[in-house]
Amino acid sequence: MGEMEQMKKEAEALKTQIEAARKAVHDTDMASAASGVAPAPRVQLKTRRNLKGHLAKIYAMHWSTDNRLMVSASQDGKLLIWDSHSGNKVNAVPLKSSWVMTCAYAPSGNLVASGGLDNMCTVYNLKTPVIKTVKELDAHTGYLSCARFLSDTEVLTASGDTTCALWDLETGKQKTVFLNHVGDCMCLSLSPDMNSFVSGACDSLAKLWDIRDGQCKQTFLGHTSDINAISFYPGGNAIITGSDDCTCKMYDLRADQELITYQDAALNSGVTSLALSMSGRLIFAGYDDFNCNIWDSLKGEKVGVLSGHDNRVSCTGVPPDGMCVCTGSWDSFLKIWN
Amino acid sequence: MSSNSNLTSMRRTVEQLKLEASVDRIKVSQAAADLQQYCLQNASKDALLVGVPAGSNPFREPRSCALL
């Protein structure tokens, strides 16, 4: 038997082994385990702010760690920094390329980043008298779908070239490239302890990576289409994913498997974005059908809906203090709800 | 199509699967219990779950009576 044949057999055997190991610990399912938990109350949130300013589709938004400022990105070629309390625009950053797909706020509040079809991640300093471009991170061979700052010196990116990368902002070079996905990487989420991150891709897989050694530690199967959104659960032991297959799923990292699927027969639009309330109990998932549905993460039931946008909800975000949820849409508006 | 690169790629796939197979797994009942505990312990601080009193909601203008 040739080596290739042998390897193929070994790979199949390992996949069967993993399946069996997951089954062996599957002594209950999440919904049964949560039967003793009181249902979450019906969630009815009101629009508190309607942020008008962008002139085209909004593709991304990210909260600052100060719970007040946020950055949004639109294909009108601008990043806007908003003061969510007053509703005022604090800054506008003109982009070299208007085909933006992601934006991020550094934890320090000093820097923001954007990227998209230009295949680059551009980092800007908000604290200089005039906003300056600090670095252009140029090495990906596909579009930039997501960027997140670890600090003022390190950025993580996810790309359509199927890789994720950790960059050194001082040198502008990639320190680590995370290779394993076989489809465009669409999203990433940093673990609360910042030692690992998860990525979702068009290969319908979610992967857990060790930031320092660059290895893929675990792979989560189950979705049947592109994973567009991903987020760590606040405790750090689980992740939630949102997909073009119209469902969201929770995977537990320590049980190494899917625990629950959030789906409804009436829902046949893809999930574009998601954010969790600060206890993790509520999942805010944005869909192509212009709504943001609210799910009880423990019981798997829909407990509310945020309606009001006139086009696809493309991004959602909850600030660290959990005081509100922001939705951004192709209708060019951002709404703040609580 | 180089058969060498296919072989290298296949070897990497097998190595990756070995790594993923070796993960220690806990029981789903334990995982579910821990997740529930986290949610319930933090529920009272979750403004979107339990609501925010109007006076301390930064996104809501406090109603005040103007004395004319």
CSV table of C-alpha atoms in Angstrom, one decimal:
chain,number,residue,atom,x,y,z
A,1,MET,CA,0.0,0.0,0.0
A,2,GLY,CA,1.5,3.4,-1.0
A,3,GLU,CA,2.2,6.0,1.7
A,4,MET,CA,-0.6,8.2,0.4
A,5,GLU,CA,-3.2,5.4,0.8
A,6,GLN,CA,-1.9,4.6,4.2
A,7,MET,CA,-2.1,8.3,5.3
A,8,LYS,CA,-5.7,8.5,4.0
A,9,LYS,CA,-6.6,5.5,6.0
A,10,GLU,CA,-4.9,6.9,9.1
A,11,ALA,CA,-6.7,10.2,8.7
A,12,GLU,CA,-10.1,8.5,8.4
A,13,ALA,CA,-9.3,6.4,11.5
A,14,LEU,CA,-8.4,9.5,13.5
A,15,LYS,CA,-11.6,11.2,12.5
A,16,THR,CA,-13.6,8.2,13.6
A,17,GLN,CA,-11.6,8.2,16.9
A,18,ILE,CA,-12.4,11.9,17.5
A,19,GLU,CA,-16.1,11.3,16.8
A,20,ALA,CA,-16.2,8.4,19.2
A,21,ALA,CA,-14.4,10.4,21.9
A,22,ARG,CA,-16.9,13.2,21.6
A,23,LYS,CA,-19.8,10.8,21.8
A,24,ALA,CA,-18.3,9.1,24.9
A,25,VAL,CA,-18.6,12.4,26.9
A,26,HIS,CA,-22.0,13.3,25.5
A,27,ASP,CA,-23.9,12.2,28.6
A,28,THR,CA,-26.6,14.8,28.2
A,29,ASP,CA,-27.6,17.6,25.9
A,30,MET,CA,-27.6,21.3,26.8
A,31,ALA,CA,-31.4,21.7,26.6
A,32,SER,CA,-32.0,18.9,29.1
A,33,ALA,CA,-29.3,20.1,31.3
A,34,ALA,CA,-30.9,23.6,31.4
A,35,SER,CA,-34.4,22.3,32.1
A,36,GLY,CA,-34.1,23.4,35.7
A,37,VAL,CA,-33.1,26.9,34.8
A,38,ALA,CA,-35.8,29.6,34.8
A,39,PRO,CA,-36.5,30.8,31.3
A,40,ALA,CA,-35.0,34.2,30.4
A,41,PRO,CA,-37.6,37.0,30.5
A,42,ARG,CA,-39.1,38.2,27.2
A,43,VAL,CA,-36.5,40.8,26.1
A,44,GLN,CA,-37.9,44.1,24.8
A,45,LEU,CA,-35.3,46.7,24.1
A,46,LYS,CA,-35.9,50.2,22.8
A,47,THR,CA,-33.8,52.2,20.3
A,48,ARG,CA,-32.0,54.8,22.4
A,49,ARG,CA,-29.9,56.2,19.7
A,50,ASN,CA,-30.1,56.3,15.9
A,51,LEU,CA,-26.7,57.2,14.6
A,52,LYS,CA,-26.8,58.9,11.2
A,53,GLY,CA,-23.7,59.9,9.4
A,54,HIS,CA,-22.6,57.2,7.1
A,55,LEU,CA,-23.6,57.5,3.4
A,56,ALA,CA,-23.4,53.9,2.4
A,57,LYS,CA,-23.6,50.3,3.8
A,58,ILE,CA,-22.1,49.8,7.2
A,59,TYR,CA,-20.0,46.7,7.4
A,60,ALA,CA,-18.5,46.7,10.9
A,61,MET,CA,-18.5,48.3,14.3
A,62,HIS,CA,-16.4,47.8,17.4
A,63,TRP,CA,-16.8,49.2,21.0
A,64,SER,CA,-14.0,50.9,22.8
A,65,THR,CA,-13.1,49.5,26.2
A,66,ASP,CA,-14.3,52.8,27.8
A,67,ASN,CA,-17.9,51.6,27.1
A,68,ARG,CA,-18.7,54.9,25.5
A,69,LEU,CA,-16.8,55.4,22.2
A,70,MET,CA,-17.2,53.1,19.2
A,71,VAL,CA,-15.8,52.9,15.7
A,72,SER,CA,-17.9,52.0,12.6
A,73,ALA,CA,-16.8,51.3,9.0
A,74,SER,CA,-18.8,52.0,5.9
A,75,GLN,CA,-18.2,51.5,2.2
A,76,ASP,CA,-18.6,55.3,1.9
A,77,GLY,CA,-14.9,55.2,2.6
A,78,LYS,CA,-14.9,56.3,6.2
A,79,LEU,CA,-14.4,55.2,9.7
A,80,LEU,CA,-16.5,57.2,12.2
A,81,ILE,CA,-15.8,57.4,15.9
A,82,TRP,CA,-19.0,58.0,17.8
A,83,ASP,CA,-19.7,59.1,21.4
A,84,SER,CA,-22.6,56.7,22.0
A,85,HIS,CA,-23.9,58.7,25.0
A,86,SER,CA,-24.3,62.0,23.2
A,87,GLY,CA,-24.8,60.4,19.7
A,88,ASN,CA,-22.1,62.8,18.3
A,89,LYS,CA,-19.4,62.0,15.9
A,90,VAL,CA,-16.0,62.5,17.5
A,91,ASN,CA,-13.8,61.7,14.6
A,92,ALA,CA,-13.9,60.8,10.9
A,93,VAL,CA,-11.0,58.8,9.3
A,94,PRO,CA,-11.0,58.9,5.5
A,95,LEU,CA,-9.9,55.5,4.1
A,96,LYS,CA,-7.6,55.0,1.2
A,97,SER,CA,-9.7,52.1,0.0
A,98,SER,CA,-13.5,52.4,0.5
A,99,TRP,CA,-14.0,48.6,0.3
A,100,VAL,CA,-13.8,48.1,4.0
A,101,MET,CA,-15.0,45.0,5.7
A,102,THR,CA,-13.7,45.3,9.3
A,103,CYS,CA,-12.7,47.8,11.9
A,104,ALA,CA,-11.3,47.6,15.4
A,105,TYR,CA,-10.7,49.7,18.5
A,106,ALA,CA,-7.5,49.1,20.5
A,107,PRO,CA,-8.0,48.3,24.2
A,108,SER,CA,-6.0,51.5,25.0
A,109,GLY,CA,-8.3,53.7,23.0
A,110,ASN,CA,-5.3,55.1,21.2
A,111,LEU,CA,-5.5,53.3,17.9
A,112,VAL,CA,-8.2,52.0,15.4
A,113,ALA,CA,-7.7,49.7,12.5
A,114,SER,CA,-9.6,48.9,9.3
A,115,GLY,CA,-9.2,46.6,6.3
A,116,GLY,CA,-11.1,45.0,3.4
A,117,LEU,CA,-10.7,44.2,-0.3
A,118,ASP,CA,-7.3,46.1,-0.3
A,119,ASN,CA,-5.9,42.9,1.5
A,120,MET,CA,-4.3,45.2,4.1
A,121,CYS,CA,-4.9,46.1,7.7
A,122,THR,CA,-4.3,49.9,8.2
A,123,VAL,CA,-3.7,51.2,11.7
A,124,TYR,CA,-4.4,54.8,12.7
A,125,ASN,CA,-3.4,56.8,15.7
A,126,LEU,CA,-6.4,58.8,17.1
A,127,LYS,CA,-4.3,60.7,19.7
A,128,THR,CA,-2.0,62.7,17.4
A,129,PRO,CA,-3.2,66.3,16.7
A,130,VAL,CA,-4.2,65.1,13.2
A,131,ILE,CA,-5.2,61.4,12.9
A,132,LYS,CA,-2.2,59.6,11.3
A,133,THR,CA,-1.7,56.3,9.6
A,134,VAL,CA,0.7,54.4,11.9
A,135,LYS,CA,1.2,51.2,9.8
A,136,GLU,CA,-0.1,49.4,6.8
A,137,LEU,CA,0.0,45.7,7.4
A,138,ASP,CA,0.5,44.2,4.0
A,139,ALA,CA,1.1,40.5,3.5
A,140,HIS,CA,-2.2,38.8,3.2
A,141,THR,CA,-3.1,37.6,-0.3
A,142,GLY,CA,-6.8,37.9,0.2
A,143,TYR,CA,-9.3,40.3,1.7
A,144,LEU,CA,-9.2,41.3,5.3
A,145,SER,CA,-12.4,40.1,7.0
A,146,CYS,CA,-11.6,40.8,10.6
A,147,ALA,CA,-9.0,42.5,12.8
A,148,ARG,CA,-8.5,42.7,16.5
A,149,PHE,CA,-5.9,44.5,18.7
A,150,LEU,CA,-4.3,42.5,21.5
A,151,SER,CA,-2.5,45.7,22.6
A,152,ASP,CA,-1.0,48.8,20.9
A,153,THR,CA,1.8,46.6,19.6
A,154,GLU,CA,0.0,43.4,18.3
A,155,VAL,CA,-2.9,42.9,15.9
A,156,LEU,CA,-4.7,39.7,14.9
A,157,THR,CA,-6.2,39.4,11.4
A,158,ALA,CA,-8.4,37.0,9.6
A,159,SER,CA,-8.3,36.9,5.8
A,160,GLY,CA,-9.9,35.6,2.6
A,161,ASP,CA,-6.5,33.9,1.8
A,162,THR,CA,-7.6,31.2,4.4
A,163,THR,CA,-5.0,32.3,7.0
A,164,CYS,CA,-5.1,34.3,10.2
A,165,ALA,CA,-2.0,36.2,11.3
A,166,LEU,CA,-0.5,37.9,14.4
A,167,TRP,CA,1.3,41.1,13.5
A,168,ASP,CA,4.0,43.2,15.3
A,169,LEU,CA,2.9,46.8,14.9
A,170,GLU,CA,6.4,48.1,15.5
A,171,THR,CA,7.9,46.3,12.5
A,172,GLY,CA,4.7,45.9,10.5
A,173,LYS,CA,5.5,42.3,9.9
A,174,GLN,CA,3.7,39.0,10.6
A,175,LYS,CA,5.0,37.3,13.7
A,176,THR,CA,2.9,34.2,13.3
A,177,VAL,CA,0.7,32.8,10.5
A,178,PHE,CA,-2.1,30.5,11.5
A,179,LEU,CA,-2.6,27.9,8.8
A,180,ASN,CA,-5.2,25.2,8.7
A,181,HIS,CA,-8.5,26.5,7.3
A,182,VAL,CA,-9.3,25.5,3.7
A,183,GLY,CA,-11.8,28.3,3.1
A,184,ASP,CA,-11.8,32.1,3.5
A,185,CYS,CA,-11.5,33.1,7.1
A,186,MET,CA,-14.5,35.4,7.9
A,187,CYS,CA,-14.2,36.2,11.6
A,188,LEU,CA,-12.2,35.8,14.8
A,189,SER,CA,-12.7,36.3,18.5
A,190,LEU,CA,-10.0,36.7,21.2
A,191,SER,CA,-10.3,34.6,24.4
A,192,PRO,CA,-10.8,36.6,27.6
A,193,ASP,CA,-7.3,35.5,28.8
A,194,MET,CA,-5.8,36.6,25.4
A,195,ASN,CA,-3.8,33.3,25.1
A,196,SER,CA,-6.0,32.0,22.3
A,197,PHE,CA,-8.5,32.9,19.7
A,198,VAL,CA,-11.1,31.2,17.5
A,199,SER,CA,-11.8,31.7,13.9
A,200,GLY,CA,-14.7,30.9,11.6
A,201,ALA,CA,-14.4,30.3,7.9
A,202,CYS,CA,-16.1,29.4,4.6
A,203,ASP,CA,-15.1,25.8,5.1
A,204,SER,CA,-17.9,25.8,7.7
A,205,LEU,CA,-15.4,25.0,10.5
A,206,ALA,CA,-14.5,26.9,13.7
A,207,LYS,CA,-10.9,26.5,15.0
A,208,LEU,CA,-9.3,27.2,18.3
A,209,TRP,CA,-5.7,28.5,18.0
A,210,ASP,CA,-2.9,29.0,20.5
A,211,ILE,CA,-1.6,32.6,19.9
A,212,ARG,CA,1.9,31.9,21.0
A,213,ASP,CA,2.7,28.6,19.4
A,214,GLY,CA,0.6,29.2,16.3
A,215,GLN,CA,-1.1,25.8,16.4
A,216,CYS,CA,-4.7,24.9,15.8
A,217,LYS,CA,-5.7,23.0,18.9
A,218,GLN,CA,-9.3,22.1,18.2
A,219,THR,CA,-11.7,22.0,15.2
A,220,PHE,CA,-15.4,22.3,15.6
A,221,LEU,CA,-17.7,20.8,13.0
A,222,GLY,CA,-21.5,21.0,12.5
A,223,HIS,CA,-22.3,24.0,10.4
A,224,THR,CA,-23.2,23.4,6.8
A,225,SER,CA,-22.1,26.7,5.3
A,226,ASP,CA,-19.8,29.7,5.8
A,227,ILE,CA,-19.3,30.8,9.4
A,228,ASN,CA,-19.7,34.6,9.3
A,229,ALA,CA,-19.6,35.4,13.0
A,230,ILE,CA,-17.9,34.1,16.1
A,231,SER,CA,-17.6,35.1,19.7
A,232,PHE,CA,-16.1,33.7,22.9
A,233,TYR,CA,-18.6,33.1,25.7
A,234,PRO,CA,-17.6,35.5,28.6
A,235,GLY,CA,-16.2,32.8,30.9
A,236,GLY,CA,-13.9,31.6,28.1
A,237,ASN,CA,-15.0,27.9,28.0
A,238,ALA,CA,-17.4,28.1,25.1
A,239,ILE,CA,-17.9,29.8,21.7
A,240,ILE,CA,-20.9,30.9,19.7
A,241,THR,CA,-20.9,30.9,15.9
A,242,GLY,CA,-23.3,32.3,13.3
A,243,SER,CA,-23.5,30.9,9.8
A,244,ASP,CA,-25.0,31.3,6.3
A,245,ASP,CA,-26.8,28.0,7.1
A,246,CYS,CA,-29.2,30.2,9.1
A,247,THR,CA,-28.2,28.8,12.5
A,248,CYS,CA,-26.1,29.8,15.4
A,249,LYS,CA,-24.3,27.1,17.5
A,250,MET,CA,-22.6,26.9,20.8
A,251,TYR,CA,-19.5,24.8,21.1
A,252,ASP,CA,-17.9,24.0,24.4
A,253,LEU,CA,-14.1,24.0,24.3
A,254,ARG,CA,-13.6,21.5,27.1
A,255,ALA,CA,-16.2,19.0,25.9
A,256,ASP,CA,-14.8,19.6,22.4
A,257,GLN,CA,-18.2,19.6,20.7
A,258,GLU,CA,-21.4,21.3,19.7
A,259,LEU,CA,-23.8,21.8,22.7
A,260,ILE,CA,-26.8,23.5,21.2
A,261,THR,CA,-28.1,24.9,17.9
A,262,TYR,CA,-30.1,28.1,17.8
A,263,GLN,CA,-32.5,27.7,14.9
A,264,ASP,CA,-36.1,28.3,13.9
A,265,ALA,CA,-38.0,26.8,11.0
A,266,ALA,CA,-39.3,30.2,10.1
A,267,LEU,CA,-35.8,31.7,9.9
A,268,ASN,CA,-34.2,31.1,6.5
A,269,SER,CA,-31.7,34.0,6.3
A,270,GLY,CA,-28.0,33.7,7.0
A,271,VAL,CA,-26.5,35.0,10.2
A,272,THR,CA,-24.2,37.9,9.6
A,273,SER,CA,-23.0,38.9,13.1
A,274,LEU,CA,-23.4,38.2,16.7
A,275,ALA,CA,-22.7,39.6,20.2
A,276,LEU,CA,-23.3,38.3,23.7
A,277,SER,CA,-24.7,40.0,26.7
A,278,MET,CA,-22.2,40.3,29.5
A,279,SER,CA,-23.4,37.2,31.5
A,280,GLY,CA,-23.5,35.3,28.2
A,281,ARG,CA,-27.2,34.5,28.7
A,282,LEU,CA,-28.4,36.5,25.7
A,283,ILE,CA,-27.1,36.1,22.1
A,284,PHE,CA,-27.9,39.0,19.8
A,285,ALA,CA,-27.6,37.6,16.2
A,286,GLY,CA,-28.0,39.8,13.1
A,287,TYR,CA,-29.5,38.2,10.1
A,288,ASP,CA,-29.9,39.0,6.3
A,289,ASP,CA,-33.6,39.5,6.8
A,290,PHE,CA,-33.0,42.9,8.4
A,291,ASN,CA,-33.6,41.7,12.0
A,292,CYS,CA,-31.5,41.0,15.0
A,293,ASN,CA,-32.9,38.0,16.9
A,294,ILE,CA,-32.3,37.5,20.6
A,295,TRP,CA,-31.6,33.9,21.8
A,296,ASP,CA,-31.5,32.5,25.3
A,297,SER,CA,-28.1,30.8,25.1
A,298,LEU,CA,-28.8,28.2,27.8
A,299,LYS,CA,-32.3,27.0,26.6
A,300,GLY,CA,-32.0,27.6,22.9
A,301,GLU,CA,-35.2,29.6,22.6
A,302,LYS,CA,-35.8,32.9,20.8
A,303,VAL,CA,-36.7,35.5,23.5
A,304,GLY,CA,-36.9,38.7,21.5
A,305,VAL,CA,-36.2,40.6,18.3
A,306,LEU,CA,-34.7,44.0,17.4
A,307,SER,CA,-36.6,45.3,14.4
A,308,GLY,CA,-36.1,48.7,12.9
A,309,HIS,CA,-33.4,48.5,10.2
A,310,ASP,CA,-34.4,48.8,6.6
A,311,ASN,CA,-31.7,46.5,5.3
A,312,ARG,CA,-29.4,43.6,6.4
A,313,VAL,CA,-28.0,43.9,10.0
A,314,SER,CA,-24.3,43.5,9.2
A,315,CYS,CA,-22.7,44.0,12.6
A,316,THR,CA,-23.6,43.9,16.3
A,317,GLY,CA,-21.6,44.7,19.4
A,318,VAL,CA,-22.1,44.8,23.2
A,319,PRO,CA,-19.7,47.1,25.2
A,320,PRO,CA,-17.7,45.4,28.0
A,321,ASP,CA,-20.0,46.8,30.7
A,322,GLY,CA,-23.0,45.2,28.9
A,323,MET,CA,-25.1,48.3,29.2
A,324,CYS,CA,-26.5,48.2,25.6
A,325,VAL,CA,-26.3,46.5,22.3
A,326,CYS,CA,-25.4,48.3,19.0
A,327,THR,CA,-26.6,47.1,15.6
A,328,GLY,CA,-25.2,48.4,12.3
A,329,SER,CA,-26.8,47.9,9.0
A,330,TRP,CA,-26.6,48.2,5.2
A,331,ASP,CA,-29.2,50.9,5.6
A,332,SER,CA,-26.3,53.1,6.7
A,333,PHE,CA,-27.5,53.6,10.3
A,334,LEU,CA,-26.3,52.3,13.7
A,335,LYS,CA,-28.8,51.8,16.5
A,336,ILE,CA,-28.2,51.6,20.2
A,337,TRP,CA,-30.7,49.6,22.2
A,338,ASN,CA,-31.3,48.8,25.8
B,1,MET,CA,0.1,18.6,-9.7
B,2,SER,CA,3.1,17.5,-7.6
B,3,SER,CA,2.5,14.2,-5.8
B,4,ASN,CA,5.2,15.3,-3.3
B,5,SER,CA,3.3,18.3,-2.1
B,6,ASN,CA,0.1,16.2,-1.9
B,7,LEU,CA,2.0,13.8,0.4
B,8,THR,CA,3.4,16.6,2.5
B,9,SER,CA,-0.1,18.1,2.8
B,10,MET,CA,-1.5,14.7,3.8
B,11,ARG,CA,1.2,14.1,6.4
B,12,ARG,CA,0.3,17.5,7.9
B,13,THR,CA,-3.4,16.6,8.0
B,14,VAL,CA,-2.6,13.4,9.8
B,15,GLU,CA,-0.4,15.2,12.3
B,16,GLN,CA,-3.1,17.8,12.9
B,17,LEU,CA,-5.7,15.1,13.5
B,18,LYS,CA,-3.4,13.3,15.9
B,19,LEU,CA,-3.1,16.6,17.9
B,20,GLU,CA,-6.8,17.2,17.9
B,21,ALA,CA,-7.6,13.6,18.9
B,22,SER,CA,-5.4,13.8,22.0
B,23,VAL,CA,-7.4,16.6,23.6
B,24,ASP,CA,-8.8,15.8,27.1
B,25,ARG,CA,-12.5,16.1,27.0
B,26,ILE,CA,-14.9,16.7,30.0
B,27,LYS,CA,-18.4,15.4,30.1
B,28,VAL,CA,-21.1,17.5,28.5
B,29,SER,CA,-23.1,17.5,31.8
B,30,GLN,CA,-20.1,19.1,33.5
B,31,ALA,CA,-19.6,21.7,30.7
B,32,ALA,CA,-23.3,22.6,30.8
B,33,ALA,CA,-23.3,22.9,34.5
B,34,ASP,CA,-20.3,25.3,34.5
B,35,LEU,CA,-21.9,27.5,31.7
B,36,GLN,CA,-25.1,27.7,33.6
B,37,GLN,CA,-23.3,28.6,36.8
B,38,TYR,CA,-21.5,31.4,35.0
B,39,CYS,CA,-24.7,32.9,33.5
B,40,LEU,CA,-26.6,32.7,36.8
B,41,GLN,CA,-23.8,34.2,38.9
B,42,ASN,CA,-23.5,37.2,36.5
B,43,ALA,CA,-27.2,37.6,35.7
B,44,SER,CA,-27.9,40.4,38.2
B,45,LYS,CA,-25.1,42.5,36.5
B,46,ASP,CA,-26.4,41.9,33.0
B,47,ALA,CA,-28.3,45.1,32.1
B,48,LEU,CA,-29.7,43.7,28.9
B,49,LEU,CA,-31.2,40.8,30.8
B,50,VAL,CA,-32.5,42.4,33.9
B,51,GLY,CA,-33.0,46.0,32.7
B,52,VAL,CA,-31.5,49.3,33.7
B,53,PRO,CA,-33.2,51.7,36.1
B,54,ALA,CA,-34.0,54.8,34.1
B,55,GLY,CA,-32.0,57.1,36.4
B,56,SER,CA,-28.8,55.2,35.8
B,57,ASN,CA,-29.2,54.5,32.1
B,58,PRO,CA,-26.6,56.6,30.3
B,59,PHE,CA,-28.6,56.3,27.1
B,60,ARG,CA,-31.8,57.7,28.6
B,61,GLU,CA,-32.4,61.3,29.3
B,62,PRO,CA,-33.6,61.6,32.9
B,63,ARG,CA,-37.0,63.1,33.2
B,64,SER,CA,-36.9,66.2,35.3
B,65,CYS,CA,-39.6,68.6,36.4
B,66,ALA,CA,-38.8,72.2,35.6
B,67,LEU,CA,-40.0,74.5,38.2
B,68,LEU,CA,-41.1,77.6,36.5
